[in-house]
PDB file of C-alpha atoms in Angstrom:
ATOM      1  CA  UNK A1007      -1.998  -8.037  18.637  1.00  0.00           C
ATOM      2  CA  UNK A1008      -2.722  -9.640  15.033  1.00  0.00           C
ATOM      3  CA  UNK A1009      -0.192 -12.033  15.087  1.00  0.00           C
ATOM      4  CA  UNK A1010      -0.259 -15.861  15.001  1.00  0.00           C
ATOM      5  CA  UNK A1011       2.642 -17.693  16.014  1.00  0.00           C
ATOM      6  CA  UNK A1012       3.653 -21.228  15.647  1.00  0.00           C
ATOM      7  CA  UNK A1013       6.627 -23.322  17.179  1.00  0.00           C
ATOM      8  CA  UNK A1014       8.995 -24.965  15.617  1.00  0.00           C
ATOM      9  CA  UNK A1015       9.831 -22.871  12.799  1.00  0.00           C
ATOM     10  CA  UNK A1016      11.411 -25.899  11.300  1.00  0.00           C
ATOM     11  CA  UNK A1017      11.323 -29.639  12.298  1.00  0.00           C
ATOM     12  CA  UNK A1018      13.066 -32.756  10.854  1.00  0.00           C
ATOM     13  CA  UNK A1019      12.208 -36.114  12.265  1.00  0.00           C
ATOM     14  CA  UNK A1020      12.138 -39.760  11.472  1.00  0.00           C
ATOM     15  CA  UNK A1021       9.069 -42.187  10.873  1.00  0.00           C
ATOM     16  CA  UNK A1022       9.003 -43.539  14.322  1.00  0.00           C
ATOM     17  CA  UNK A1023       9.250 -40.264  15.906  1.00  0.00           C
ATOM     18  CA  UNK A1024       6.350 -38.521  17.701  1.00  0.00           C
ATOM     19  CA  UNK A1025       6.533 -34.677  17.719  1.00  0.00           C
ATOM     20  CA  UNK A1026       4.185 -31.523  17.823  1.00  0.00           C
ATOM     21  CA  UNK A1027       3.479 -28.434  16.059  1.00  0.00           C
ATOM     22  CA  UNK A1028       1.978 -25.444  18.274  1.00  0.00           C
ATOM     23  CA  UNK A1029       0.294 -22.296  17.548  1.00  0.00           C
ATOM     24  CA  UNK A1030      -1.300 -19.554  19.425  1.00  0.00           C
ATOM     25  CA  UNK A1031      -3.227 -16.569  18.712  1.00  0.00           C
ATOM     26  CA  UNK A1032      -4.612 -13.929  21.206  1.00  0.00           C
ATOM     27  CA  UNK A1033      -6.992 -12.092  18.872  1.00  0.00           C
ATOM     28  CA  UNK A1034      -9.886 -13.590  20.662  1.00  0.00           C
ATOM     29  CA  UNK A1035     -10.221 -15.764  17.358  1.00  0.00           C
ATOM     30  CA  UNK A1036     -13.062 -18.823  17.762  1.00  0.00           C
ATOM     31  CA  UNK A1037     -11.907 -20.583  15.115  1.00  0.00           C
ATOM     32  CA  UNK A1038      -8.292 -22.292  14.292  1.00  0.00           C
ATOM     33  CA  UNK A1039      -7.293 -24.031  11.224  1.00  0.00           C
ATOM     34  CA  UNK A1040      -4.495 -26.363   9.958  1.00  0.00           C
ATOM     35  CA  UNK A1041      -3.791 -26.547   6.911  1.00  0.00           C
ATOM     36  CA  UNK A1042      -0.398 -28.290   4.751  1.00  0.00           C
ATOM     37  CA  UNK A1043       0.963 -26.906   1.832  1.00  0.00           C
ATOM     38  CA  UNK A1044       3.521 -28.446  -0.537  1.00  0.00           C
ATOM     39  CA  UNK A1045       5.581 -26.743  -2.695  1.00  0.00           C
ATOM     40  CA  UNK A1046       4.365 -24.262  -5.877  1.00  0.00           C
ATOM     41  CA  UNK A1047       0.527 -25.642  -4.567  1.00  0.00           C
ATOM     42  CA  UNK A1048      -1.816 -23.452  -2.233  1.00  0.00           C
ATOM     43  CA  UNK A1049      -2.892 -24.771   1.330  1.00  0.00           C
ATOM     44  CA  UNK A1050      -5.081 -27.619   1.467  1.00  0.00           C
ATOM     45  CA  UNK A1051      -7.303 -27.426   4.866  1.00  0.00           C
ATOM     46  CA  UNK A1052      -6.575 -30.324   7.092  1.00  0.00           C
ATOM     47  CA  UNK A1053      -8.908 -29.448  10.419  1.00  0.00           C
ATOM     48  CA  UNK A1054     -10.911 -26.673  11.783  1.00  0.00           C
ATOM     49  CA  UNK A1055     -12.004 -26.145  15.602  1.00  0.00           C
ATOM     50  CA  UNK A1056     -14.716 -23.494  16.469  1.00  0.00           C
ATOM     51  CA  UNK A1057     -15.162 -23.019  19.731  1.00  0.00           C
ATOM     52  CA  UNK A1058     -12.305 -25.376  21.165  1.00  0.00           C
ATOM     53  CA  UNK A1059     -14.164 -28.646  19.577  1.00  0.00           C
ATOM     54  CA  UNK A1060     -12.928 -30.184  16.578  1.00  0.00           C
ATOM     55  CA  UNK A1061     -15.663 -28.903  13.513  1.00  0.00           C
ATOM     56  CA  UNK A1062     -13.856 -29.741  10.067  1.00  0.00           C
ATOM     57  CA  UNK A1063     -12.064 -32.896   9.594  1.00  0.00           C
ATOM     58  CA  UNK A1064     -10.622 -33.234   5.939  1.00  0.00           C
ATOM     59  CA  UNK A1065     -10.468 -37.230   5.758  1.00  0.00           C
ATOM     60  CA  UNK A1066      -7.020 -36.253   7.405  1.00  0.00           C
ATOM     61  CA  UNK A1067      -4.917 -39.656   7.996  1.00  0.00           C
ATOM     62  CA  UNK A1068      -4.933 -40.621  11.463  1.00  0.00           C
ATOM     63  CA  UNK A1069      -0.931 -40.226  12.088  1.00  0.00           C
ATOM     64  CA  UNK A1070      -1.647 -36.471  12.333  1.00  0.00           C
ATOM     65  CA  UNK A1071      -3.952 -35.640  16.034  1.00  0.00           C
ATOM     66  CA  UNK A1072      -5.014 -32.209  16.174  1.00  0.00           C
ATOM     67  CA  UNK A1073      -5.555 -30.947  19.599  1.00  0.00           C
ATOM     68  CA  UNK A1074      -7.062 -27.715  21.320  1.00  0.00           C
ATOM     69  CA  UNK A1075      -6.705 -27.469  24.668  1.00  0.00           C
ATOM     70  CA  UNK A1076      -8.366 -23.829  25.255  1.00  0.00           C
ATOM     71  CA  UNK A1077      -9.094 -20.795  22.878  1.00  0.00           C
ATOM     72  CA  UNK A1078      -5.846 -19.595  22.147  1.00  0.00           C
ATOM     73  CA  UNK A1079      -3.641 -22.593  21.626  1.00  0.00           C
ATOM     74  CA  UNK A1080      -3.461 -25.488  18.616  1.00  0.00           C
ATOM     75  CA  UNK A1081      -1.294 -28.305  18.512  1.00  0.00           C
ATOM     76  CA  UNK A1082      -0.823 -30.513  15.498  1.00  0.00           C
ATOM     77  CA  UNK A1083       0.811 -34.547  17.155  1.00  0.00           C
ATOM     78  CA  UNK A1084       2.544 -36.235  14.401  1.00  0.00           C
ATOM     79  CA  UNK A1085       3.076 -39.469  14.995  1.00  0.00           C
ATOM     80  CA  UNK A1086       4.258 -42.201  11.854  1.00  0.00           C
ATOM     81  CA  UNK A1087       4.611 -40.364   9.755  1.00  0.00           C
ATOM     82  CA  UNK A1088       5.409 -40.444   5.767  1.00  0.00           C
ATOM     83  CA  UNK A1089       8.037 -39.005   3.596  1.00  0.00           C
ATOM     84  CA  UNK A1090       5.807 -37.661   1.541  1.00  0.00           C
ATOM     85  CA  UNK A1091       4.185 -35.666   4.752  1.00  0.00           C
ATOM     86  CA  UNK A1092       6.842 -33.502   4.045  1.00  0.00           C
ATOM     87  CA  UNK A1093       5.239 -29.675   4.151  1.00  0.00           C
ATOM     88  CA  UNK A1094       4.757 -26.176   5.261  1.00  0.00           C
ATOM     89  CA  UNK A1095       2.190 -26.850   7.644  1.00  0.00           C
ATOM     90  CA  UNK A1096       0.003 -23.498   8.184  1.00  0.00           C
ATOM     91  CA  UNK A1097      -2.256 -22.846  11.365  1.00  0.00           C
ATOM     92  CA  UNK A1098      -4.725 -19.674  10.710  1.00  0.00           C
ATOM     93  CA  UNK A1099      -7.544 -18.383  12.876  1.00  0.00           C
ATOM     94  CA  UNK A1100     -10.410 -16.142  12.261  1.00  0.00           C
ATOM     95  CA  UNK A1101     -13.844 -14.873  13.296  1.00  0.00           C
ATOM     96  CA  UNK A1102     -16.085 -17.782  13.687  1.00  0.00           C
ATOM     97  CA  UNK A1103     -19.025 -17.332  10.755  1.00  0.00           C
ATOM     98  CA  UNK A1104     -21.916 -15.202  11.328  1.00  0.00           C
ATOM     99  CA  UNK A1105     -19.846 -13.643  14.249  1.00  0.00           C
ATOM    100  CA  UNK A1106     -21.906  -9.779  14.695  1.00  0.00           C
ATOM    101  CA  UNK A1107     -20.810  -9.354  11.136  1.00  0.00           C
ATOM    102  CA  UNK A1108     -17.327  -9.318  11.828  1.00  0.00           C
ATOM    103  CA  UNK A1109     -14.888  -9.614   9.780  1.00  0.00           C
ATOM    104  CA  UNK A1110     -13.683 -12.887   8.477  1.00  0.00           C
ATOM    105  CA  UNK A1111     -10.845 -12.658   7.356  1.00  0.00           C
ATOM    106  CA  UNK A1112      -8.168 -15.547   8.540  1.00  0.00           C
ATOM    107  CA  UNK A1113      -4.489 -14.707   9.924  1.00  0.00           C
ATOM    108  CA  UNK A1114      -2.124 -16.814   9.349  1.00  0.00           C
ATOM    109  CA  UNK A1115       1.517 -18.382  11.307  1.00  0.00           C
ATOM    110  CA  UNK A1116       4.754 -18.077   9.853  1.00  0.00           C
ATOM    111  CA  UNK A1117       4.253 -21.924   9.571  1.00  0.00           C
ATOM    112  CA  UNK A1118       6.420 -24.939  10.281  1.00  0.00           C
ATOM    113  CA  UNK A1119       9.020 -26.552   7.599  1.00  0.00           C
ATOM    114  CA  UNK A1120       8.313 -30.111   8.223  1.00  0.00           C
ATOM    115  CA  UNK A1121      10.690 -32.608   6.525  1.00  0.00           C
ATOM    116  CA  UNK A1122      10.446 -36.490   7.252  1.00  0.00           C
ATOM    117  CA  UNK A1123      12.829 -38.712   6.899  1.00  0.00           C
TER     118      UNK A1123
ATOM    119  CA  UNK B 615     -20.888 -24.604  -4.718  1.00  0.00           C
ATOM    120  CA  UNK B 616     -18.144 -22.041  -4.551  1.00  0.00           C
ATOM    121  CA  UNK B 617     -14.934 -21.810  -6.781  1.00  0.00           C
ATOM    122  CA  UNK B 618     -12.185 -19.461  -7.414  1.00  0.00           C
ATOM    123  CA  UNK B 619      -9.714 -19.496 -11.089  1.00  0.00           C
ATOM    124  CA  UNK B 620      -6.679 -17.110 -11.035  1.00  0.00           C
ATOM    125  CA  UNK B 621      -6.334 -16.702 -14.863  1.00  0.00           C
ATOM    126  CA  UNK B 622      -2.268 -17.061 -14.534  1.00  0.00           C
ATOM    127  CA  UNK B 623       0.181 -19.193 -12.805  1.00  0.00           C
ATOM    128  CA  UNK B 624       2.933 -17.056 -14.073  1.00  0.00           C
ATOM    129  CA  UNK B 625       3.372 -12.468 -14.310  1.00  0.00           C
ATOM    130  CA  UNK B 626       6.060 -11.168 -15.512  1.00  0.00           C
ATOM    131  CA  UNK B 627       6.384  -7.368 -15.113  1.00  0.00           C
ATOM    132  CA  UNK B 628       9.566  -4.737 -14.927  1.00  0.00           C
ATOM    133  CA  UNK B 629       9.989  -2.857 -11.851  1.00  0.00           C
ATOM    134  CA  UNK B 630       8.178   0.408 -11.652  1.00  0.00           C
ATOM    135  CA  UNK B 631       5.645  -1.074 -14.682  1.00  0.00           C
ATOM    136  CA  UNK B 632       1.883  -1.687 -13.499  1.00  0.00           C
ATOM    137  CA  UNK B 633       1.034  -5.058 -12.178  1.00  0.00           C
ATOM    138  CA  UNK B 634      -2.259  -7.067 -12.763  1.00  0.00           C
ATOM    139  CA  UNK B 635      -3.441 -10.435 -11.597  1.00  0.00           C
ATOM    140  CA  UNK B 636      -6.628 -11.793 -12.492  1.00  0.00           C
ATOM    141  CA  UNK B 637      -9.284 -13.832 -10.266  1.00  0.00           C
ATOM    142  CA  UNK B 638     -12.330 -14.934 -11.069  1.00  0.00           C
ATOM    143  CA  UNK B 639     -14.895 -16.309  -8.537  1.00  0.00           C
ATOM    144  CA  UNK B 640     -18.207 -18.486  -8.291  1.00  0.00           C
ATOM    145  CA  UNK B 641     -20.918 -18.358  -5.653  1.00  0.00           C
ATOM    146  CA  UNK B 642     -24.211 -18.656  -4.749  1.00  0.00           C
ATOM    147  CA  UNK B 643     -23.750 -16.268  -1.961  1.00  0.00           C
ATOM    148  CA  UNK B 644     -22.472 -13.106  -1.195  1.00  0.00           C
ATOM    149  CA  UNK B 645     -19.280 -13.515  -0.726  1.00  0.00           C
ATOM    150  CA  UNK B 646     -16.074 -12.344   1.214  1.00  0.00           C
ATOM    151  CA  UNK B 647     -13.083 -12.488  -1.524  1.00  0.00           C
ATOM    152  CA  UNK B 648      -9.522 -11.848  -0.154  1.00  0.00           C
ATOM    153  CA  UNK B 649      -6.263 -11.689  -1.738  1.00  0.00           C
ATOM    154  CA  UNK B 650      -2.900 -12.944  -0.047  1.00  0.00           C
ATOM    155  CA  UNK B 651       0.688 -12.783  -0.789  1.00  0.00           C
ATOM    156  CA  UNK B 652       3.209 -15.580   0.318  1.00  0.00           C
ATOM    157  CA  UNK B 653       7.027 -15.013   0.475  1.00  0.00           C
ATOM    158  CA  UNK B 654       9.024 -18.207  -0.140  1.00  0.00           C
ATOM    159  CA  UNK B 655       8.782 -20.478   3.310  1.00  0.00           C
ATOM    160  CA  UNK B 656       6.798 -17.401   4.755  1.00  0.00           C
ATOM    161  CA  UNK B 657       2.811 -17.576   6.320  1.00  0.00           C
ATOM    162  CA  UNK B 658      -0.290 -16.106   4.318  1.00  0.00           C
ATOM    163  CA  UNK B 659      -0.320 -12.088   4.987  1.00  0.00           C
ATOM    164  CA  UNK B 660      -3.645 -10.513   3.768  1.00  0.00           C
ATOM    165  CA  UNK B 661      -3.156  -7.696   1.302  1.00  0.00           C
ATOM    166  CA  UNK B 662      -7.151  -6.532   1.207  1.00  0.00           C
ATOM    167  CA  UNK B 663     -10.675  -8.151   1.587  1.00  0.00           C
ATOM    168  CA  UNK B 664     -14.021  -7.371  -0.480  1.00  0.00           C
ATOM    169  CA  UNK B 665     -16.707  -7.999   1.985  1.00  0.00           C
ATOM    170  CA  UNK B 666     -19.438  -5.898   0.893  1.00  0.00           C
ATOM    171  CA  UNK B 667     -19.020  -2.554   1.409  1.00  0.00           C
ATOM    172  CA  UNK B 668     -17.180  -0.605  -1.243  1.00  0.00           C
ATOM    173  CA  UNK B 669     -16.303  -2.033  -4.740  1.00  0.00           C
ATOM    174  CA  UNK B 670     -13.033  -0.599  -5.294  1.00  0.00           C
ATOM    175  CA  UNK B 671     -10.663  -2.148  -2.311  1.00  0.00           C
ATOM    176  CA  UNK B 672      -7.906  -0.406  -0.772  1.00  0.00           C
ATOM    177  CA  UNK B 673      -5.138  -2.704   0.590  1.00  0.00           C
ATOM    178  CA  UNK B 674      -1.436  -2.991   2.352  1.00  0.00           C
ATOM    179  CA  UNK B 675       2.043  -1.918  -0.013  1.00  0.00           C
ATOM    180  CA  UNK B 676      -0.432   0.104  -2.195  1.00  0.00           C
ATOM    181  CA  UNK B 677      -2.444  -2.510  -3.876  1.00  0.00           C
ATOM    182  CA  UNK B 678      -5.862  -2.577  -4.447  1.00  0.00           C
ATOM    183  CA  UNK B 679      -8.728  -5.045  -6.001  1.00  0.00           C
ATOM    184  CA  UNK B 680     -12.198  -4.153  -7.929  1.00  0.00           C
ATOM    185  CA  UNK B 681     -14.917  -6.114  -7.062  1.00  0.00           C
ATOM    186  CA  UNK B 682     -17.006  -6.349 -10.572  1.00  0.00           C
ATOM    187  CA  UNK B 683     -20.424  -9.030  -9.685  1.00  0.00           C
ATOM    188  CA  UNK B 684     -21.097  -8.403 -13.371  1.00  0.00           C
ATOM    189  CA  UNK B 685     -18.288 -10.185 -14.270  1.00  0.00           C
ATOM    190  CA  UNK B 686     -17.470 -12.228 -11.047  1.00  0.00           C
ATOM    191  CA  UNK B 687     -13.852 -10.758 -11.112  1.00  0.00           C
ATOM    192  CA  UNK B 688     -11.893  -9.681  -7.912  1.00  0.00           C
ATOM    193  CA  UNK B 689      -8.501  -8.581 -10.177  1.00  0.00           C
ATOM    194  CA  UNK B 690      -5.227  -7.506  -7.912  1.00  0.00           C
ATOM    195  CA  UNK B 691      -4.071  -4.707  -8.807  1.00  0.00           C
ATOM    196  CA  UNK B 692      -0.774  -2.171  -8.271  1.00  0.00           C
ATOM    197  CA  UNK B 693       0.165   1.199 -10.471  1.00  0.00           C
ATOM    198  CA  UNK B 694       3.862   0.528 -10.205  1.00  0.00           C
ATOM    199  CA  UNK B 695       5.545  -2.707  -9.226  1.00  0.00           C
ATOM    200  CA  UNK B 696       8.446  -2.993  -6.635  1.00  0.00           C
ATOM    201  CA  UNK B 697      11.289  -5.836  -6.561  1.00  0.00           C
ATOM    202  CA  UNK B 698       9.686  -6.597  -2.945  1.00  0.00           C
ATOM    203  CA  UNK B 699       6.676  -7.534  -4.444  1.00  0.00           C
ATOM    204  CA  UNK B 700       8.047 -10.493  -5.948  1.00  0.00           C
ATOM    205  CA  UNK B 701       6.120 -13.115  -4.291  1.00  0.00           C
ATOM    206  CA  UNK B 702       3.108 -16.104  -4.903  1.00  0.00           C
ATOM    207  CA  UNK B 703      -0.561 -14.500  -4.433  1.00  0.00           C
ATOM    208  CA  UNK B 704      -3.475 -16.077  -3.814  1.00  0.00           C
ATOM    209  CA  UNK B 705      -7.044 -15.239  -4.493  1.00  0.00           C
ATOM    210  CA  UNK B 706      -9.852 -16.753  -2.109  1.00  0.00           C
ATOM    211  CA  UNK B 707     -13.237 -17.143  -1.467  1.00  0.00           C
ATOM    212  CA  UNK B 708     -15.505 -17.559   1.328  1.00  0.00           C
ATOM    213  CA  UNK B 709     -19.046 -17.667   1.129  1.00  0.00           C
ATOM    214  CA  UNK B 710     -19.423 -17.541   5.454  1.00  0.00           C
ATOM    215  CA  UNK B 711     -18.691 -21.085   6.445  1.00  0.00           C
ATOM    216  CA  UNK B 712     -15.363 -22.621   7.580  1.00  0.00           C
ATOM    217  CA  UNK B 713     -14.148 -23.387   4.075  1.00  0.00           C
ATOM    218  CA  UNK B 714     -12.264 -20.833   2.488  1.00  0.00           C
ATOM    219  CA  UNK B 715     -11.409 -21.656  -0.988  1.00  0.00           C
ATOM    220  CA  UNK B 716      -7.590 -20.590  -2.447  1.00  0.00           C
ATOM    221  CA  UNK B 717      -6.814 -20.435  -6.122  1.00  0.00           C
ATOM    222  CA  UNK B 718      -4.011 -21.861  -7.379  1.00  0.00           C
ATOM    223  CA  UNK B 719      -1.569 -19.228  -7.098  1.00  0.00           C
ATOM    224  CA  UNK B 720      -0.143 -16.356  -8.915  1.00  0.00           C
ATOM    225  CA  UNK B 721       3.619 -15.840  -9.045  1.00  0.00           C
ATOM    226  CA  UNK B 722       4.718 -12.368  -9.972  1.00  0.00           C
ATOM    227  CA  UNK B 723       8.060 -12.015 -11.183  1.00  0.00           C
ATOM    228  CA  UNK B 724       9.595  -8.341 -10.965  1.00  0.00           C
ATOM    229  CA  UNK B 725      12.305  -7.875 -13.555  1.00  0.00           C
ATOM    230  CA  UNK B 726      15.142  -5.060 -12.748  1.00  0.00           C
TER     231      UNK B 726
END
């Protein structure tokens, strides 16, 4: 199984509405990735875990709370947040770096379509 | 410091013509280049990976990518272009840390 899925395929929500994006993989992958992408522009990395504990944090603005409660899952909590939040938000996982010489390449979701209101 | 140019924003080509899209890389390491292709409101899918083994890379939908150190150039590749490749591809770069760096984009444009 290659695949990486992610929940909701689309989400609309107001600014004082709390909501969350999930993804799961069950490659065996050590390290998950968010990353946002707006339109005609490639991803931008938000956060990285390796290893279930948070390893990357891009100066991400505190209204978005990444979360990864064991190996497989990611969550995303939005909470506050902008108009101009408004993405494609990507989660990806891969080998962790150095793994045996593995193969590092990352797979990516289907994404969510995040629009804020 | 790693970095990775794709030479064009924009390709143009007619169906059943060859395709080309350039990428050029920078790193102090050896490193892992990839190439992806994004539908509109669709995830990343990898078409191929360079990560040290052969030069010439074989990939997915019958594309396929040179790796040339001489001239730090990872170009995509395809002998004859379908309308279903009509998509935005993306060159990257990893150099074996957590950071994978994207170019800007490609889009290829198949005309009928």
């Amino acid at each position: 199984d290659t695949e990486v899925t992610q929940t909701p395929k689309h989400l609309v929500m107001g600014m004082t509405n709390k909501k969350s994006l999930k993804c799961e993989q069950h490659m065996g992958h050590r390290a998950m990735y968010w990353y946002k992408q707006k339109a005609k522009k490639p991803p931008e990395l938000m956060f990285v875990y390796s290893y279930e504990k948070l390893s990357i944090n891009e100066s991400v603005p505190s209204r978005f709370s990444p979360e990864c409660p064991n190996s497989s899952l990611l969550n995303l909590h939005l909470h506050a947040l902008q108009p101009e939040d408004s993405a494609l938000y990507l989660c990806a996982s891969s080998q962790t770096p150095g793994a045996g010489g593995a193969s590092n390449e990352q797979f990516f979701g289907p994404g969510t379509r995040l629009t804020v209101l | 410091a790693q970095s990775v140019t794709q030479l064009d924003s924009h390709v143009s080509v007619s169906e059943g013509t060859p395709v080309l899209l350039r990428c050029n890389y920078s790193s102090s390491y050896s490193p892992s280049l990839f190439w992806y292709v994004q539908h509109p409101n669709k995830g990343l899918q990898l078409l191929l990976k360079y990560t040290s083994a052969a030069t010439l890379v074989k990939g997915i939908n019958g594309f396929e990518a040179e790796f040339k150190k001489s001239e730090t150039s990872f170009h995509l590749t395809k002998p004859s272009a379908h309308m279903s490749d009509a998509a935005e591809y993306f060159c990257v770069v990893n150099g074996g840390t957590y950071k994978y760096i994207f170019g800007t984009g490609t889009r290829l444009k198949v005309l009928a």
